[in-house]
Coordinates of C-alpha atoms and ligand atoms in Angstrom, one line a residue:
M217 CA -12.6 -20.8 -7.6
V218 CA -12.2 -19.5 -11.1
R219 CA -8.6 -18.6 -11.8
N220 CA -8.3 -16.4 -14.8
V221 CA -5.3 -16.6 -17.2
D222 CA -4.2 -13.3 -15.7
Y223 CA -4.4 -14.6 -12.1
K224 CA -0.6 -14.7 -11.9
C225 CA -0.4 -11.0 -12.7
W226 CA 3.2 -9.8 -13.3
L227 CA 4.6 -13.1 -12.0
N228 CA 3.7 -14.7 -15.2
F229 CA 7.1 -16.1 -15.8
A230 CA 6.0 -18.7 -18.4
Q231 CA 5.4 -15.8 -20.8
M232 CA 9.1 -15.8 -21.4
G233 CA 8.8 -19.3 -23.0
G234 CA 9.4 -18.3 -26.7
H235 CA 11.9 -15.6 -26.0
P236 CA 15.5 -16.2 -27.0
A237 CA 16.8 -15.1 -23.6
A238 CA 14.8 -17.9 -22.0
K239 CA 16.7 -20.4 -24.0
R240 CA 20.0 -18.9 -22.9
Y241 CA 18.9 -18.9 -19.3
R242 CA 18.0 -22.6 -19.7
D243 CA 21.6 -23.4 -20.8
Q244 CA 23.2 -21.1 -18.2
L245 CA 21.2 -21.9 -15.1
D246 CA 20.8 -25.3 -13.5
S247 CA 21.3 -25.1 -9.7
I248 CA 20.4 -22.9 -6.7
C249 CA 21.7 -22.6 -3.2
V250 CA 19.8 -20.6 -0.5
L251 CA 21.5 -20.4 2.9
G252 CA 19.4 -19.9 6.0
D253 CA 16.4 -21.7 7.3
G254 CA 14.2 -19.0 8.6
P255 CA 10.7 -18.7 7.2
I256 CA 11.6 -16.0 4.7
S257 CA 14.7 -18.0 3.5
R258 CA 12.4 -20.9 2.8
T259 CA 10.2 -18.6 0.7
V260 CA 13.3 -17.4 -1.2
K261 CA 14.2 -21.0 -2.0
E262 CA 10.6 -21.7 -3.2
E263 CA 10.4 -18.5 -5.3
L264 CA 13.8 -19.0 -6.9
G265 CA 13.1 -22.6 -7.8
R266 CA 9.6 -21.8 -9.0
G267 CA 10.5 -18.6 -10.9
L268 CA 13.5 -20.2 -12.7
S269 CA 11.5 -23.3 -13.7
E270 CA 8.7 -21.3 -15.1
L271 CA 11.1 -18.9 -16.9
T272 CA 13.2 -21.6 -18.4
G273 CA 10.7 -24.4 -18.8
K274 CA 13.0 -26.8 -16.9
D275 CA 11.1 -29.0 -14.4
S276 CA 13.5 -28.5 -11.5
F277 CA 16.8 -27.1 -10.4
A278 CA 19.4 -28.9 -8.4
V279 CA 19.5 -27.5 -4.9
H280 CA 22.9 -27.3 -3.3
A281 CA 23.1 -27.3 0.5
E282 CA 26.4 -25.3 0.4
P283 CA 27.5 -22.9 -2.4
Q284 CA 29.8 -24.5 -4.9
A285 CA 31.9 -23.1 -7.7
E286 CA 29.3 -24.3 -10.2
T287 CA 26.2 -23.2 -8.3
S288 CA 24.2 -21.0 -10.7
V289 CA 22.4 -18.8 -8.2
I290 CA 23.4 -18.3 -4.5
A291 CA 21.2 -16.4 -2.1
A292 CA 22.6 -15.8 1.4
V293 CA 22.5 -13.1 4.1
D294 CA 25.8 -11.2 4.1
Y295 CA 27.3 -13.3 1.4
L296 CA 28.9 -10.3 -0.2
E297 CA 30.4 -7.2 1.5
N298 CA 27.2 -5.4 2.2
G299 CA 28.7 -1.9 2.4
G300 CA 26.0 0.8 1.8
L301 CA 23.1 -1.6 2.2
L302 CA 20.2 -0.9 4.5
D303 CA 18.6 -3.8 6.3
E304 CA 16.1 -4.4 3.5
G305 CA 18.5 -3.6 0.6
Y306 CA 20.2 -6.1 -1.6
I307 CA 22.9 -6.8 -4.1
V308 CA 22.3 -9.0 -7.1
R309 CA 25.6 -9.5 -9.0
A310 CA 26.8 -11.9 -11.7
A311 CA 30.3 -13.3 -12.0
K312 CA 31.8 -15.6 -14.7
A313 CA 32.3 -19.1 -13.5
G314 CA 34.1 -21.0 -16.3
D315 CA 31.8 -21.0 -19.2
K316 CA 28.9 -20.4 -16.9
V317 CA 27.6 -17.4 -15.0
Q318 CA 27.1 -17.4 -11.3
V319 CA 24.6 -15.0 -9.8
V320 CA 24.8 -14.0 -6.1
I321 CA 22.0 -12.4 -4.2
S322 CA 23.2 -10.9 -0.9
S323 CA 21.5 -8.7 1.8
P324 CA 21.9 -8.0 5.5
S325 CA 18.5 -9.6 6.0
E326 CA 16.3 -12.4 4.8
R327 CA 13.7 -10.0 3.7
G328 CA 16.3 -8.2 1.5
L329 CA 17.1 -11.6 0.0
L330 CA 13.5 -12.0 -0.9
Y331 CA 13.4 -8.6 -2.6
G332 CA 16.7 -9.3 -4.3
T333 CA 15.3 -12.6 -5.6
F334 CA 12.3 -10.9 -7.2
A335 CA 14.5 -8.2 -8.6
F336 CA 16.7 -10.9 -10.2
L337 CA 13.6 -12.6 -11.7
R338 CA 12.4 -9.2 -13.0
Q339 CA 15.7 -8.9 -14.8
L340 CA 15.2 -12.3 -16.4
Q341 CA 11.6 -11.4 -17.4
A342 CA 13.0 -8.3 -19.1
G343 CA 15.4 -10.6 -21.0
R344 CA 18.6 -9.1 -19.7
G345 CA 21.9 -10.9 -20.3
L346 CA 22.8 -12.7 -17.1
E347 CA 26.4 -11.7 -17.1
K348 CA 25.3 -8.0 -17.1
I349 CA 23.4 -8.2 -13.9
D350 CA 24.9 -5.9 -11.2
I351 CA 22.3 -4.2 -8.9
L352 CA 22.6 -2.6 -5.5
E353 CA 19.3 -1.3 -4.2
N354 CA 17.9 0.1 -1.0
P355 CA 14.3 0.9 -0.6
K356 CA 13.7 4.6 -0.4
N357 CA 10.8 4.3 2.0
E358 CA 10.8 2.4 5.3
L359 CA 7.1 1.7 5.4
R360 CA 5.7 0.4 2.1
M361 CA 2.1 -0.3 3.0
L362 CA -1.3 -1.2 1.7
N363 CA -4.6 -0.5 3.4
H364 CA -7.5 -2.9 3.0
W365 CA -10.9 -1.5 3.4
D366 CA -12.3 -5.0 3.8
N367 CA -15.2 -5.7 6.2
F368 CA -15.6 -8.9 8.2
D369 CA -18.8 -9.8 6.3
G370 CA -16.7 -10.0 3.1
S371 CA -17.8 -6.7 1.6
I372 CA -15.2 -4.1 0.7
E373 CA -15.8 -0.4 1.1
R374 CA -15.1 1.1 -2.3
G375 CA -14.1 -2.3 -3.7
Y376 CA -14.6 -2.9 -7.4
A377 CA -13.1 -6.4 -7.9
G378 CA -15.5 -8.7 -6.1
R379 CA -15.7 -9.5 -2.4
S380 CA -12.8 -9.7 0.1
I381 CA -10.0 -12.2 -0.4
F382 CA -9.7 -12.4 3.4
Y383 CA -13.2 -12.6 4.9
N384 CA -16.6 -14.2 4.2
R385 CA -19.6 -14.0 6.4
N386 CA -17.7 -13.0 9.5
E387 CA -15.0 -15.7 9.1
L388 CA -11.8 -16.2 7.2
V389 CA -12.4 -17.4 3.7
D390 CA -11.8 -21.1 3.0
D391 CA -9.3 -20.5 0.3
L392 CA -6.2 -19.5 2.4
G393 CA -4.0 -20.5 -0.6
R394 CA -5.2 -17.5 -2.4
I395 CA -4.1 -15.2 0.4
Q396 CA -0.7 -16.7 0.1
D397 CA -0.7 -16.0 -3.6
Y398 CA -1.5 -12.5 -2.7
A399 CA 1.4 -12.3 -0.3
R400 CA 3.7 -13.4 -3.1
L401 CA 2.5 -10.7 -5.4
L402 CA 3.0 -8.1 -2.7
A403 CA 6.5 -9.4 -1.6
S404 CA 7.6 -9.3 -5.3
L405 CA 7.1 -5.5 -5.1
G406 CA 8.7 -5.0 -1.7
I407 CA 5.5 -4.2 0.2
N408 CA 6.2 -4.8 3.8
S409 CA 3.0 -3.9 5.7
I410 CA -0.7 -4.2 5.3
A411 CA -3.7 -3.1 7.3
I412 CA -6.1 -6.0 7.1
N413 CA -9.4 -4.2 7.9
N414 CA -11.4 -1.2 6.9
V415 CA -10.6 2.1 8.6
N416 CA -14.3 2.4 9.3
V417 CA -14.3 -0.3 12.0
H418 CA -17.8 -1.6 12.7
Y419 CA -18.6 -3.6 15.8
L420 CA -17.6 -6.9 14.3
E421 CA -14.1 -5.8 13.3
T422 CA -13.7 -4.2 16.7
T423 CA -13.5 -7.7 18.1
F424 CA -10.4 -8.4 16.0
I425 CA -8.3 -7.2 18.9
E426 CA -10.1 -9.4 21.4
E427 CA -12.0 -12.6 20.7
R428 CA -11.0 -12.8 17.0
L429 CA -7.2 -12.7 17.6
D430 CA -7.1 -16.3 16.3
L431 CA -8.0 -15.0 12.9
V432 CA -5.4 -12.2 12.9
K433 CA -2.8 -14.8 14.0
T434 CA -3.7 -17.0 11.0
L435 CA -3.3 -14.1 8.6
A436 CA -0.1 -13.0 10.2
D437 CA 1.3 -16.6 9.8
I438 CA 0.5 -16.5 6.1
F439 CA 2.1 -13.1 5.5
R440 CA 5.2 -13.5 7.7
P441 CA 7.2 -15.8 5.4
Y442 CA 6.8 -13.0 2.7
G443 CA 8.2 -10.4 5.0
I444 CA 4.8 -8.6 5.5
K445 CA 3.7 -7.2 8.8
L446 CA 0.0 -6.8 9.7
F447 CA -1.6 -3.7 11.1
L448 CA -5.1 -3.6 12.6
S449 CA -7.5 -0.8 12.1
I450 CA -9.0 -0.2 15.5
N451 CA -12.1 1.5 16.8
Y452 CA -11.3 4.4 19.0
A453 CA -14.3 3.6 21.2
S454 CA -13.2 0.0 21.8
P455 CA -12.9 0.4 25.6
M456 CA -16.6 1.3 25.6
Q457 CA -17.7 -1.2 23.1
L458 CA -15.7 -4.2 24.3
A459 CA -15.3 -3.6 28.0
G460 CA -18.3 -1.4 28.9
L461 CA -16.2 1.5 30.1
E462 CA -18.1 4.7 30.2
T463 CA -15.6 6.8 28.3
A464 CA -12.9 6.5 25.7
D465 CA -11.2 9.7 26.9
P466 CA -7.5 9.3 26.2
L467 CA -6.6 11.0 29.5
D468 CA -8.7 8.7 31.6
P469 CA -6.4 6.3 33.5
D470 CA -8.9 3.3 33.1
V471 CA -9.0 3.9 29.4
Q472 CA -5.2 4.1 29.2
Q473 CA -4.9 0.9 31.3
W474 CA -7.4 -0.9 29.1
W475 CA -5.4 -0.2 26.0
I476 CA -2.1 -1.2 27.7
D477 CA -3.6 -4.5 28.7
Q478 CA -5.4 -5.2 25.5
T479 CA -2.3 -4.3 23.4
A480 CA -0.3 -6.7 25.5
K481 CA -2.8 -9.5 24.8
V482 CA -2.6 -8.8 21.0
Y483 CA 1.2 -8.9 21.0
E484 CA 1.2 -12.2 23.0
Q485 CA -0.5 -13.8 20.0
I486 CA 1.2 -11.8 17.2
P487 CA 4.6 -10.6 18.5
D488 CA 5.5 -9.0 15.2
L489 CA 2.3 -7.1 14.6
G490 CA 3.1 -3.7 12.9
G491 CA 0.7 -1.8 15.1
F492 CA -2.7 0.0 14.8
L493 CA -4.2 2.3 12.3
V494 CA -6.9 4.8 13.4
K495 CA -9.6 6.9 11.7
A496 CA -10.9 9.1 14.5
D497 CA -13.2 12.1 14.6
S498 CA -13.8 11.6 10.9
E499 CA -17.0 10.9 9.1
N500 CA -18.8 10.0 12.3
R501 CA -16.1 7.7 13.7
P502 CA -15.4 8.2 17.4
G503 CA -12.4 10.1 18.6
P504 CA -10.8 12.3 21.2
F505 CA -12.8 15.4 20.2
T506 CA -15.8 14.0 22.1
Y507 CA -13.8 14.5 25.3
G508 CA -12.4 17.9 24.5
R509 CA -9.0 16.3 23.8
N510 CA -6.9 16.8 20.7
H511 CA -5.5 14.3 18.2
A512 CA -2.0 14.2 19.8
D513 CA -3.7 13.2 23.1
G514 CA -5.6 10.5 21.3
A515 CA -2.7 9.1 19.2
N516 CA 0.0 9.3 21.9
M517 CA -2.2 7.3 24.3
L518 CA -2.3 4.4 21.8
G519 CA 1.3 4.9 20.8
R520 CA 2.4 4.4 24.4
A521 CA 0.5 1.2 24.7
L522 CA 2.3 -0.1 21.5
K523 CA 5.7 1.2 22.4
P524 CA 6.9 -1.7 24.6
F525 CA 6.4 -4.0 21.7
G526 CA 8.0 -1.9 19.0
G527 CA 4.6 -1.2 17.5
I528 CA 3.6 1.8 15.5
L529 CA 0.5 3.9 15.7
I530 CA -0.7 5.3 12.4
W531 CA -3.3 8.1 12.8
R532 CA -5.2 9.4 9.7
C533 CA -5.5 13.1 9.0
F534 CA -8.7 12.8 7.0
V535 CA -10.6 14.9 9.6
Y536 CA -13.2 17.4 8.5
D537 CA -16.7 18.5 9.2
C538 CA -19.0 16.2 7.2
Q539 CA -22.1 18.1 8.4
Q540 CA -21.6 21.3 6.5
D541 CA -24.3 23.4 5.1
W542 CA -23.8 24.3 1.4
R543 CA -24.8 27.9 2.2
D544 CA -21.8 28.1 4.6
Y545 CA -19.1 29.9 2.7
E546 CA -16.8 30.2 5.8
T547 CA -15.9 26.6 6.4
D548 CA -13.3 25.6 3.8
R549 CA -13.1 21.8 3.7
A550 CA -9.8 21.9 1.9
R551 CA -8.2 23.5 4.9
A552 CA -9.5 21.0 7.5
A553 CA -6.6 18.6 7.8
Y554 CA -4.1 21.4 7.9
D555 CA -6.1 23.4 10.5
H556 CA -6.4 20.3 12.7
F557 CA -2.9 18.9 12.5
Y558 CA -0.4 21.7 11.8
P559 CA -0.9 23.3 15.3
L560 CA 0.1 19.9 16.7
D561 CA 3.4 19.6 14.9
G562 CA 6.0 18.3 17.3
E563 CA 3.5 16.9 19.8
F564 CA 3.3 13.4 18.6
D565 CA 5.4 10.6 20.1
D566 CA 8.2 9.0 18.0
N567 CA 6.2 5.8 17.3
V568 CA 3.2 7.8 16.0
I569 CA 2.8 8.5 12.3
L570 CA 0.3 10.8 10.6
Q571 CA -1.2 9.3 7.5
I572 CA -2.0 12.1 5.0
K573 CA -4.1 11.8 1.9
N574 CA -2.3 13.1 -1.2
G575 CA -4.7 16.0 -1.6
P576 CA -6.5 18.3 0.8
M577 CA -9.9 16.9 -0.1
D578 CA -10.4 13.3 -1.0
F579 CA -8.8 11.2 -3.8
Q580 CA -10.2 13.3 -6.6
V581 CA -9.1 12.8 -10.2
R582 CA -6.8 15.7 -9.7
E583 CA -6.0 17.7 -6.6
P584 CA -3.2 19.9 -5.4
V585 CA -0.8 18.3 -2.9
S586 CA -1.9 18.5 0.7
P587 CA -0.4 21.5 2.4
L588 CA 0.6 19.4 5.4
F589 CA 3.5 18.0 3.3
G590 CA 6.2 20.5 3.8
K591 CA 4.7 22.1 6.8
L592 CA 4.9 19.3 9.4
E593 CA 8.5 19.5 10.3
R594 CA 8.6 17.6 13.6
T595 CA 6.1 14.8 12.9
N596 CA 6.4 11.4 11.3
Q597 CA 4.3 11.3 8.2
I598 CA 3.3 9.0 5.4
L599 CA 1.4 9.6 2.2
E600 CA -1.9 7.9 1.6
L601 CA -2.9 7.2 -2.0
Q602 CA -5.9 5.4 -3.4
I603 CA -5.3 2.5 -5.8
T604 CA -8.9 1.4 -5.7
Q605 CA -10.6 3.5 -8.3
E606 CA -13.3 5.1 -6.2
Y607 CA -13.3 8.4 -8.1
T608 CA -11.4 7.3 -11.1
G609 CA -13.8 4.9 -12.9
Q610 CA -14.3 2.1 -10.4
Q611 CA -12.2 -0.4 -12.4
R612 CA -14.6 -0.4 -15.2
H613 CA -12.8 2.5 -16.8
L614 CA -9.1 2.5 -17.7
C615 CA -7.4 5.0 -15.4
Y616 CA -3.7 4.3 -14.9
L617 CA -2.7 6.3 -11.8
V618 CA 1.1 6.1 -11.9
P619 CA 1.3 9.4 -13.8
Q620 CA -0.8 11.0 -11.1
W621 CA 1.3 9.6 -8.3
K622 CA 4.5 10.7 -10.0
E623 CA 3.1 14.3 -10.1
I624 CA 2.4 14.1 -6.4
L625 CA 5.7 12.6 -5.5
E626 CA 7.7 15.1 -7.6
F627 CA 5.8 18.1 -6.3
D628 CA 8.2 20.6 -4.8
T629 CA 7.1 22.0 -1.4
F630 CA 10.1 24.3 -1.2
A631 CA 9.9 23.6 2.6
K632 CA 13.7 23.7 2.8
G633 CA 14.4 25.5 -0.4
P634 CA 14.1 24.1 -4.0
G635 CA 14.2 20.3 -4.2
S636 CA 12.1 19.6 -1.1
T637 CA 9.9 17.3 -3.0
V638 CA 7.1 15.2 -1.5
D639 CA 9.0 11.9 -2.2
K640 CA 12.0 13.2 -0.2
I641 CA 9.8 14.3 2.7
L642 CA 8.3 10.8 2.7
A643 CA 11.7 9.2 2.6
G644 CA 12.7 11.2 5.7
A645 CA 15.3 13.1 3.8
I646 CA 14.1 16.6 4.4
F647 CA 12.9 16.6 8.0
E648 CA 14.1 14.4 10.8
Q649 CA 11.6 11.6 11.3
S650 CA 11.9 8.3 13.1
H651 CA 9.4 6.7 10.6
S652 CA 8.5 7.5 7.1
G653 CA 6.9 5.9 4.0
I654 CA 3.9 5.5 1.9
T655 CA 0.6 3.7 1.9
A656 CA -2.4 3.2 -0.4
V657 CA -5.9 1.8 -0.4
V658 CA -5.7 -1.4 -2.4
N659 CA -7.8 -2.4 -5.4
V660 CA -8.0 -6.2 -5.1
G661 CA -10.9 -8.6 -4.6
R662 CA -12.0 -12.1 -5.2
D663 CA -12.3 -11.6 -9.0
G664 CA -10.3 -14.2 -11.0
N665 CA -8.0 -11.5 -12.1
W666 CA -7.8 -9.7 -8.7
T667 CA -8.6 -6.2 -9.9
G668 CA -11.8 -6.3 -12.0
H669 CA -10.0 -5.9 -15.3
T670 CA -6.5 -6.9 -16.2
L671 CA -5.2 -3.4 -16.8
A672 CA -6.1 -2.3 -13.3
Q673 CA -3.4 -4.7 -12.1
A674 CA -0.9 -2.1 -13.4
N675 CA -2.0 0.3 -10.7
L676 CA -1.1 -2.1 -8.0
Y677 CA 2.2 -3.0 -9.6
G678 CA 3.0 0.7 -10.2
Y679 CA 2.2 1.6 -6.6
G680 CA 4.5 -1.1 -5.3
R681 CA 7.4 -0.1 -7.5
L682 CA 7.0 3.6 -6.6
A683 CA 6.8 2.8 -2.9
W684 CA 10.1 1.0 -3.3
D685 CA 11.6 3.7 -5.5
P686 CA 9.7 6.9 -6.2
S687 CA 12.3 8.0 -8.7
L688 CA 11.4 5.3 -11.2
S689 CA 9.7 6.9 -14.2
A690 CA 6.1 6.1 -15.2
E691 CA 7.4 4.8 -18.6
Q692 CA 9.9 2.4 -17.0
I693 CA 7.3 1.0 -14.6
T694 CA 4.8 0.7 -17.5
D695 CA 7.2 -1.1 -19.8
E696 CA 8.2 -3.5 -17.0
W697 CA 4.6 -4.3 -16.2
V698 CA 3.4 -4.8 -19.8
V699 CA 6.3 -7.2 -20.5
A700 CA 5.9 -9.1 -17.2
T701 CA 2.2 -9.5 -17.8
F702 CA 1.8 -10.0 -21.5
G703 CA 5.3 -11.0 -22.7
H704 CA 7.6 -9.4 -25.3
N705 CA 5.4 -8.6 -28.2
E706 CA 6.5 -5.1 -29.3
K707 CA 3.1 -4.2 -30.7
V708 CA 1.4 -5.2 -27.5
K709 CA 4.0 -3.3 -25.5
H710 CA 3.6 -0.1 -27.5
T711 CA -0.2 -0.2 -27.7
V712 CA -0.9 -1.1 -24.0
S713 CA 1.8 1.3 -22.7
K714 CA 0.2 4.1 -24.7
M715 CA -3.3 3.3 -23.5
L716 CA -2.1 3.2 -19.9
L717 CA 0.0 6.3 -19.9
R718 CA -2.7 8.6 -21.5
S719 CA -5.7 7.2 -19.6
W720 CA -5.6 9.4 -16.5
E721 CA -5.7 12.6 -18.5
I722 CA -8.4 11.2 -20.8
Y723 CA -10.5 10.1 -17.8
E724 CA -10.1 13.6 -16.3
N725 CA -11.2 15.2 -19.5
Y726 CA -14.5 13.3 -19.8
T727 CA -15.4 13.4 -16.1
T728 CA -13.9 16.3 -14.1
P729 CA -12.0 18.7 -16.4
L730 CA -10.3 21.9 -15.4
G731 CA -9.3 20.6 -12.0
I732 CA -12.8 21.3 -10.6
G733 CA -13.3 18.1 -8.6
W734 CA -16.4 16.5 -7.0
M735 CA -18.5 16.3 -10.2
C736 CA -19.6 12.8 -9.5
N737 CA -22.8 11.1 -8.2
P738 CA -23.2 11.2 -4.5
G739 CA -22.8 8.0 -2.5
H740 CA -21.3 5.6 -5.0
H741 CA -19.2 8.2 -6.7
Y742 CA -19.5 6.8 -10.2
G743 CA -19.8 9.9 -12.2
P744 CA -20.0 12.2 -13.9
S745 CA -22.6 14.6 -12.3
V746 CA -21.8 18.2 -12.5
D747 CA -23.8 19.3 -9.4
G748 CA -23.8 15.9 -7.7
Y749 CA -22.5 17.2 -4.4
E750 CA -23.2 20.9 -4.8
Y751 CA -26.0 21.1 -2.3
S752 CA -25.1 18.2 0.0
K753 CA -23.8 18.3 3.6
W754 CA -20.4 16.7 2.8
G755 CA -18.6 20.0 2.3
T756 CA -17.4 19.1 -1.1
Y757 CA -18.6 22.1 -3.2
H758 CA -16.8 23.1 -6.3
R759 CA -18.8 26.4 -6.4
A760 CA -18.4 26.6 -10.2
D761 CA -21.2 28.3 -12.1
H762 CA -21.8 30.2 -15.3
Q763 CA -19.8 33.1 -14.0
A764 CA -16.6 31.6 -12.6
L765 CA -14.6 28.5 -11.8
Ligands
GCU2109 C1 -13.8 8.5 1.2 C2 -14.6 7.3 0.9 C3 -15.1 6.6 2.2 C4 -13.9 6.4 3.1 C5 -13.2 7.7 3.4 C6 -11.9 7.5 4.2 O1 -14.6 9.5 1.7 O2 -15.7 7.6 0.1 O3 -15.7 5.4 1.8 O4 -14.3 5.8 4.3 O5 -12.8 8.2 2.1 O6 -10.8 7.6 3.6 O7 -11.9 7.3 5.4

């Protein structure tokens, strides 16, 4: 496989080679000690050793079995007083040890140690003085997730960076090492969950929960040491497709029992599976509407099958009539998700989460924030963003989405007075929710640089950083990414940052200005086309003409 120079993305530690700080680190750091022998601790040990060697140019670091006074970096669960830390939070703190500096990474969990390790390496990439490191961080969002729209045949719906890194011709790819490299990239950002198949579940992917559980297990085994749980997109009509039942009615006892039994089989193989993700009654996918049931009936039935295993059911709110007539001025597609889900507020079980696209329509270049945020007061909810650049230049154009996401996250819903911003709702700080977080459709594929062009890597990086901490500024994230990817050249930093930060607005201006939306070519969505969707059945009319917008 071709591995481009930018294959390592932001974990390009060797870039630090010529930097004066790298020389200081070389003198200051010579040994590590990682306590714990769980799978994630082993990853911590590997990543610390590897990161430090690449950063300092030293071949290897002494590994101490127990912490000693002269150990340079110690990583251990509960090594420091962990007051104020959530399970996945961490402390990274330096202390003087003679003429050397000792850095301690401590967390209540192994996963937190992994995040602390990458946070430490990020500090070194930025060239910070070791002795100044003193960080205490908790993730703001519980669920920090990615959705793959990968199909089992190896194609990717709306993928612009080559074929799937997971599947090829209805099997797993041969290069499992690359999947591990991907897990590293995600763990370095604090991503803790991924859905491994397209929300449009075709027959072949329907079998993932039955005869292809071996494949899911292999993937789970690769991601587990990086602290990442798997979710499966499931087909609502599975009981009919796989077991020949005559219905998929959520209130039918046979259907309920089938899901209970099948879910138990899945958890027997993958006991730490995150759960299921469902696109139902949307764009011709099956769902409870066929049986006159609502989405709470549908989602709760699946949630109850997952409950005994601690699993979560994520249900998408992208539900609308995709058979509209353009002459129909009554049906307002932008209201659809709100009209379907707001009346059900409070009716979903506590292990069910609604997944809501950022805007009321569909990942346009610019959209208002979905009115469901701020209105659903008694329902677990997560935000769905799109990193893959379906409507934003398909990874051939530069369109850095972090400024767009910041605008969404900072939007004030006023749901509980001023300051009820979307990021706080997602973090579970405004309404009482048992689960919260953020997800996004990912932009990677088998291209040597993962994302089609190098600058599109910044969107994945930026998403991961915002999922961990939505209060980071676009500028800070951008600076971090440029330095981690290209090194410390000031001119490069200035030029690339500026290109990135202005690109969304520029893209909007030359494709869909004035917030109109939907001025793209139907089907593939590579625009612009002013009346592309104006007379189609998809309900996506901008209704702009010579008289009015
Ligand atoms: C968009 C996209 C589809 C996708 C859908 C979804 O409409 O074009 O390919 O399936 O979103 O989010 O389900």
